[in-house]
C-alpha cells in the first residue's frame, strides 16, 4: 500500500510539474516542428535537416541540411536568407546563433550578424543574451567569468559541445553521457537528475527549466541519426529513441513532451508565430 501511494505521488508530482502551455521547437524526422500554446506546426518540409537553432532576440532561424557543413540563416521578419560556411552545428546563445565546430577554436562568430565573439581563454563558451555572463571550458573544466573565476563542474561532468546558459545568465545547464543532467544558479549548488542517452545542446530558460534530447528507454528504427520512428515492439529497433525531455530542479525525473524528437529549444510565443508565418510563405 505504501509503495502504491508513493508511486501515485511520484506520477502526480511529475504531471503537476509539467509546463502548462510551453512554446518550443524541435527536430522530427529531418524537419523543424514548433509547439506553442497547444498548437503544433510543421515549419519545414525538407526531411534532411540535421541541426537548427532559433534566436528569439534576432528573430532568426539557422539550419543545417544533410552533412553540408553550411548553415542556412533566415530572417524570419523579412524572409531573406543567407548561407554561412563552416558550421557543423548551431546553437542559440549569446543573444544570437553560434556555430558548433568539431574542433575547439579561439573565437567564434554569430552566424546571423557575422559579429566576432571571443572570450579568452575559453575555446568553447556560451553566454547570456547581453553577453555579460559567460560560461566556458577552461583547463578542461566548466567555469564562469572572464577571466575564469568560478568553477562550476569537473570536465568529466560536462559535454563541451552541449552545455548552455539561460538568456538572462542566471541558470547554467550541463550533462555528460554517463553523468547527470544538472542545472545550477550560482552561488547555489547544482541540482541534478539521472538520464538515459542524451544528445544535442540543452535549452535552459530563465526559470531553470531545461529541454533536452533524451533517451526514452524504448526502441526506434533509424533511417538516419535525425530521422527515426518507434519500433513496433518497445524492445526492438536499431537503437534507443530520443524524445523531447523536460526537467527542472525539484522534479524527480525527466518528463517527455514528445515521444520522439531531437534538438529542442524554448521559443518566445512571438517567435513561434514568426516561424509559422515564414513557413506558410516559404512552403
CSV table of C-alpha atoms in Angstrom, one decimal:
chain,number,residue,atom,x,y,z
A,1,UNK,CA,0.0,0.0,0.0
A,2,UNK,CA,2.8,2.4,0.9
A,3,UNK,CA,4.5,1.7,-2.4
A,4,UNK,CA,1.3,2.3,-4.3
A,5,UNK,CA,0.8,5.7,-2.6
A,6,UNK,CA,4.4,6.6,-3.3
A,7,UNK,CA,4.0,5.7,-7.0
A,8,UNK,CA,0.8,7.8,-7.2
A,9,UNK,CA,2.5,10.8,-5.6
A,10,UNK,CA,5.6,10.4,-7.9
A,11,UNK,CA,3.4,10.4,-11.0
A,12,UNK,CA,1.2,13.3,-9.7
A,13,UNK,CA,4.4,15.3,-8.9
A,14,UNK,CA,5.6,14.8,-12.5
A,15,UNK,CA,2.3,15.8,-14.0
A,16,UNK,CA,1.9,18.8,-11.8
A,17,UNK,CA,5.5,20.0,-12.7
A,18,UNK,CA,5.0,19.9,-16.5
A,19,UNK,CA,4.8,23.3,-18.2
A,20,UNK,CA,1.2,24.3,-18.9
A,21,UNK,CA,1.5,25.8,-22.4
A,22,UNK,CA,5.1,25.6,-23.4
A,23,UNK,CA,6.5,27.2,-26.6
A,24,UNK,CA,9.3,25.2,-28.1
A,25,UNK,CA,10.7,23.9,-31.3
A,26,UNK,CA,12.4,20.5,-32.1
A,27,UNK,CA,13.6,18.3,-34.9
A,28,UNK,CA,11.3,15.5,-36.0
A,29,UNK,CA,12.3,13.2,-38.9
A,30,UNK,CA,14.5,15.8,-40.5
A,31,UNK,CA,12.1,18.7,-40.2
A,32,UNK,CA,11.5,21.6,-37.7
A,33,UNK,CA,8.4,21.5,-35.6
A,34,UNK,CA,7.1,24.3,-33.4
A,35,UNK,CA,4.7,23.7,-30.5
A,36,UNK,CA,3.1,26.8,-28.8
A,37,UNK,CA,0.0,27.3,-26.7
A,38,UNK,CA,-1.4,23.9,-27.6
A,39,UNK,CA,-0.8,24.2,-31.4
A,40,UNK,CA,1.8,22.1,-33.3
A,41,UNK,CA,3.1,23.5,-36.6
A,42,UNK,CA,5.5,21.8,-39.1
A,43,UNK,CA,7.8,24.6,-40.1
A,44,UNK,CA,9.9,23.0,-42.8
A,45,UNK,CA,9.3,20.3,-45.3
A,46,UNK,CA,12.8,19.1,-46.3
A,47,UNK,CA,13.2,15.8,-44.4
A,48,UNK,CA,17.0,16.3,-44.3
A,49,UNK,CA,17.7,18.9,-41.6
A,50,UNK,CA,20.3,17.7,-39.1
A,51,UNK,CA,20.5,20.6,-36.7
A,52,UNK,CA,18.9,24.0,-36.2
A,53,UNK,CA,18.7,26.9,-33.8
A,54,UNK,CA,16.4,29.9,-33.4
A,55,UNK,CA,17.3,33.3,-32.0
A,56,UNK,CA,14.4,35.0,-30.3
A,57,UNK,CA,16.3,38.2,-29.9
A,58,UNK,CA,17.3,38.5,-33.6
A,59,UNK,CA,14.1,36.8,-34.9
A,60,UNK,CA,16.2,34.4,-37.0
A,61,UNK,CA,16.5,30.7,-37.8
A,62,UNK,CA,19.6,28.8,-38.8
A,63,UNK,CA,19.5,25.2,-40.0
A,64,UNK,CA,22.0,22.7,-41.5
A,65,UNK,CA,20.9,20.1,-44.0
A,66,UNK,CA,22.4,16.7,-44.9
A,67,UNK,CA,26.0,16.9,-43.9
A,68,UNK,CA,26.6,20.2,-45.8
A,69,UNK,CA,28.6,21.9,-43.1
A,70,UNK,CA,26.9,25.1,-44.2
A,71,UNK,CA,24.1,26.9,-42.3
A,72,UNK,CA,21.1,28.5,-44.0
A,73,UNK,CA,20.3,31.6,-42.0
A,74,UNK,CA,16.8,33.0,-42.3
A,75,UNK,CA,15.5,36.4,-41.2
A,76,UNK,CA,12.0,35.5,-40.0
A,77,UNK,CA,10.7,39.0,-40.4
A,78,UNK,CA,11.8,39.7,-44.0
A,79,UNK,CA,12.1,36.1,-45.2
A,80,UNK,CA,15.5,36.7,-46.7
A,81,UNK,CA,18.2,34.1,-46.2
A,82,UNK,CA,22.0,33.7,-46.5
A,83,UNK,CA,24.3,30.7,-46.4
A,84,UNK,CA,27.2,30.6,-43.8
A,85,UNK,CA,30.1,28.3,-44.3
A,86,UNK,CA,32.0,26.3,-41.7
A,87,UNK,CA,29.1,25.3,-39.3
A,88,UNK,CA,29.0,21.7,-38.3
A,89,UNK,CA,26.1,22.6,-36.0
A,90,UNK,CA,24.4,25.6,-34.5
A,91,UNK,CA,23.2,26.6,-31.0
A,92,UNK,CA,21.1,29.5,-29.7
A,93,UNK,CA,23.3,31.5,-27.2
A,94,UNK,CA,24.7,35.0,-26.5
A,95,UNK,CA,21.6,36.6,-28.0
A,96,UNK,CA,22.2,35.1,-31.4
A,97,UNK,CA,23.2,31.8,-33.0
A,98,UNK,CA,26.7,30.4,-32.7
A,99,UNK,CA,28.3,27.7,-34.8
A,100,UNK,CA,29.3,24.4,-33.2
A,101,UNK,CA,32.7,23.4,-34.7
A,102,UNK,CA,34.0,20.0,-34.2
A,103,UNK,CA,37.4,21.3,-33.2
A,104,UNK,CA,38.0,23.9,-30.4
A,105,UNK,CA,38.8,27.4,-31.7
A,106,UNK,CA,40.0,30.5,-30.0
A,107,UNK,CA,36.9,32.5,-31.1
A,108,UNK,CA,33.7,32.3,-33.0
A,109,UNK,CA,31.0,34.5,-34.6
A,110,UNK,CA,27.3,35.0,-34.7
A,111,UNK,CA,26.1,33.3,-37.9
A,112,UNK,CA,23.2,35.8,-38.1
A,113,UNK,CA,25.1,39.1,-37.8
A,114,UNK,CA,28.6,37.9,-38.6
A,115,UNK,CA,29.9,39.6,-35.4
A,116,UNK,CA,33.1,38.1,-33.9
A,117,UNK,CA,32.9,36.7,-30.4
A,118,UNK,CA,36.0,36.0,-28.3
A,119,UNK,CA,36.2,35.4,-24.5
A,120,UNK,CA,39.8,34.4,-23.8
A,121,UNK,CA,40.9,31.9,-22.6
A,122,UNK,CA,37.7,30.0,-23.4
A,123,UNK,CA,37.8,27.8,-26.5
A,124,UNK,CA,34.1,26.8,-26.0
A,125,UNK,CA,31.7,29.1,-24.4
A,126,UNK,CA,28.0,30.1,-24.0
A,127,UNK,CA,26.7,33.4,-22.7
A,128,UNK,CA,23.6,35.4,-21.7
A,129,UNK,CA,21.8,37.5,-24.2
A,130,UNK,CA,23.6,40.6,-23.1
A,131,UNK,CA,26.9,38.7,-23.1
A,132,UNK,CA,27.7,39.8,-19.6
A,133,UNK,CA,27.5,36.3,-18.1
A,134,UNK,CA,30.0,34.0,-19.8
A,135,UNK,CA,30.4,30.3,-19.1
A,136,UNK,CA,33.0,28.1,-20.8
A,137,UNK,CA,35.6,25.4,-20.8
A,138,UNK,CA,39.0,26.3,-19.3
A,139,UNK,CA,41.6,23.8,-18.2
A,140,UNK,CA,39.1,21.1,-19.2
A,141,UNK,CA,36.6,22.2,-16.6
A,142,UNK,CA,33.4,24.4,-16.7
A,143,UNK,CA,33.9,27.9,-15.4
A,144,UNK,CA,32.0,31.2,-15.2
A,145,UNK,CA,33.6,34.6,-15.6
A,146,UNK,CA,36.1,36.4,-17.8
A,147,UNK,CA,38.7,35.6,-16.8
A,148,UNK,CA,37.5,32.3,-15.4
A,149,UNK,CA,36.7,32.8,-11.7
A,150,UNK,CA,34.1,30.4,-10.5
A,151,UNK,CA,34.5,26.6,-11.1
A,152,UNK,CA,31.1,25.1,-11.9
A,153,UNK,CA,31.9,21.5,-12.7
A,154,UNK,CA,34.6,19.0,-13.5
A,155,UNK,CA,35.4,18.2,-17.1
A,156,UNK,CA,34.1,14.7,-16.7
A,157,UNK,CA,30.6,16.0,-15.8
A,158,UNK,CA,30.3,18.3,-18.9
A,159,UNK,CA,29.8,17.6,-22.6
A,160,UNK,CA,31.8,20.5,-24.1
A,161,UNK,CA,29.5,20.9,-27.1
A,162,UNK,CA,26.1,20.8,-25.3
A,163,UNK,CA,26.1,22.9,-22.1
A,164,UNK,CA,24.2,26.1,-22.2
A,165,UNK,CA,23.2,29.3,-20.3
A,166,UNK,CA,19.7,30.9,-19.9
A,167,UNK,CA,19.1,34.2,-21.7
A,168,UNK,CA,19.4,36.2,-18.5
A,169,UNK,CA,22.5,34.4,-17.4
A,170,UNK,CA,21.1,33.1,-14.1
A,171,UNK,CA,20.8,29.4,-15.0
A,172,UNK,CA,23.5,27.1,-16.3
A,173,UNK,CA,22.7,23.6,-17.6
A,174,UNK,CA,25.2,20.8,-18.4
A,175,UNK,CA,25.5,17.0,-18.7
A,176,UNK,CA,27.7,14.3,-19.9
A,177,UNK,CA,26.9,10.9,-21.4
A,178,UNK,CA,27.3,8.9,-18.2
A,179,UNK,CA,26.9,11.9,-15.8
A,180,UNK,CA,23.7,13.5,-14.6
A,181,UNK,CA,21.9,16.4,-16.2
A,182,UNK,CA,22.4,19.4,-13.9
A,183,UNK,CA,21.2,23.0,-13.5
A,184,UNK,CA,22.9,25.5,-11.3
A,185,UNK,CA,22.1,29.1,-10.3
A,186,UNK,CA,25.3,30.4,-8.7
A,187,UNK,CA,26.2,30.6,-5.9
A,188,UNK,CA,23.8,27.7,-5.1
A,189,UNK,CA,24.8,24.1,-5.5
A,190,UNK,CA,23.8,22.2,-8.7
A,191,UNK,CA,20.5,20.3,-8.8
A,192,UNK,CA,20.7,17.1,-10.9
A,193,UNK,CA,18.8,14.2,-12.4
A,194,UNK,CA,19.8,10.9,-13.9
A,195,UNK,CA,19.1,10.3,-17.6
A,196,UNK,CA,19.3,7.7,-20.4
A,197,UNK,CA,21.1,8.5,-23.7
A,198,UNK,CA,21.3,12.3,-24.1
A,199,UNK,CA,22.5,14.4,-27.1
A,200,UNK,CA,22.3,17.9,-28.6
A,201,UNK,CA,22.6,21.3,-27.0
A,202,UNK,CA,20.5,21.9,-23.9
A,203,UNK,CA,18.0,24.8,-23.9
A,204,UNK,CA,17.6,26.5,-20.5
A,205,UNK,CA,15.1,29.2,-19.7
A,206,UNK,CA,15.4,31.9,-17.1
A,207,UNK,CA,13.4,29.8,-14.6
A,208,UNK,CA,15.9,26.9,-14.8
A,209,UNK,CA,13.6,24.7,-16.9
A,210,UNK,CA,15.5,22.5,-19.3
A,211,UNK,CA,14.7,20.9,-22.7
A,212,UNK,CA,17.0,18.1,-23.8
A,213,UNK,CA,17.0,15.3,-26.4
A,214,UNK,CA,16.9,12.3,-24.0
A,215,UNK,CA,16.6,8.6,-24.4
A,216,UNK,CA,13.1,7.3,-23.7
A,217,UNK,CA,14.1,3.7,-23.0
A,218,UNK,CA,12.1,2.4,-26.0
A,219,UNK,CA,13.4,1.2,-29.3
A,220,UNK,CA,13.4,3.1,-32.6
A,221,UNK,CA,14.1,2.3,-36.2
A,222,UNK,CA,16.7,4.8,-37.6
A,223,UNK,CA,16.9,5.8,-41.3
A,224,UNK,CA,19.5,8.4,-40.2
A,225,UNK,CA,20.6,9.8,-36.9
A,226,UNK,CA,17.9,12.5,-37.3
A,227,UNK,CA,15.1,10.6,-38.9
A,228,UNK,CA,13.7,7.7,-36.8
A,229,UNK,CA,10.4,6.2,-35.8
A,230,UNK,CA,9.3,4.0,-32.9
A,231,UNK,CA,9.8,0.3,-33.5
A,232,UNK,CA,6.7,-2.0,-33.4
A,233,UNK,CA,7.9,-3.6,-30.2
A,234,UNK,CA,9.3,-1.3,-27.5
A,235,UNK,CA,12.4,-3.6,-27.0
A,236,UNK,CA,13.1,-3.8,-30.8
A,237,UNK,CA,14.6,-1.3,-33.2
A,238,UNK,CA,18.1,-0.2,-34.1
A,239,UNK,CA,18.7,1.9,-31.1
A,240,UNK,CA,17.0,3.8,-28.2
A,241,UNK,CA,14.5,6.5,-29.2
A,242,UNK,CA,15.4,10.1,-28.4
A,243,UNK,CA,12.5,12.3,-27.3
A,244,UNK,CA,11.9,15.9,-26.2
A,245,UNK,CA,12.7,15.7,-22.4
A,246,UNK,CA,11.7,18.4,-19.9
A,247,UNK,CA,13.2,18.8,-16.5
A,248,UNK,CA,13.5,21.4,-13.7
A,249,UNK,CA,15.1,21.3,-10.3
A,250,UNK,CA,12.8,19.5,-7.9
A,251,UNK,CA,11.2,17.3,-10.5
A,252,UNK,CA,12.1,13.6,-9.7
A,253,UNK,CA,12.6,12.5,-13.3
A,254,UNK,CA,12.7,13.8,-16.9
A,255,UNK,CA,9.2,14.2,-18.4
A,256,UNK,CA,8.7,13.7,-22.1
A,257,UNK,CA,6.9,16.4,-24.0
A,258,UNK,CA,7.4,14.5,-27.3
A,259,UNK,CA,8.0,10.7,-27.6
A,260,UNK,CA,10.5,11.2,-30.5
A,261,UNK,CA,12.5,14.3,-31.4
A,262,UNK,CA,15.8,15.9,-31.2
A,263,UNK,CA,17.4,19.4,-30.8
A,264,UNK,CA,14.7,21.0,-28.7
A,265,UNK,CA,14.8,24.7,-27.7
A,266,UNK,CA,12.5,27.1,-25.9
A,267,UNK,CA,10.8,29.8,-28.0
A,268,UNK,CA,9.1,33.1,-27.3
A,269,UNK,CA,5.4,32.9,-28.4
A,270,UNK,CA,6.1,35.8,-30.8
A,271,UNK,CA,9.0,33.8,-32.4
A,272,UNK,CA,6.7,30.8,-32.8
A,273,UNK,CA,4.3,32.9,-34.7
A,274,UNK,CA,7.1,34.3,-36.9
A,275,UNK,CA,8.2,30.8,-37.7
A,276,UNK,CA,4.7,29.7,-38.7
A,277,UNK,CA,4.2,32.9,-40.8
A,278,UNK,CA,7.5,32.3,-42.6
A,279,UNK,CA,6.7,28.6,-43.1
A,280,UNK,CA,3.4,29.5,-44.9
A,281,UNK,CA,5.2,31.8,-47.3
A,282,UNK,CA,8.2,29.6,-47.8
A,283,UNK,CA,6.3,26.4,-48.4
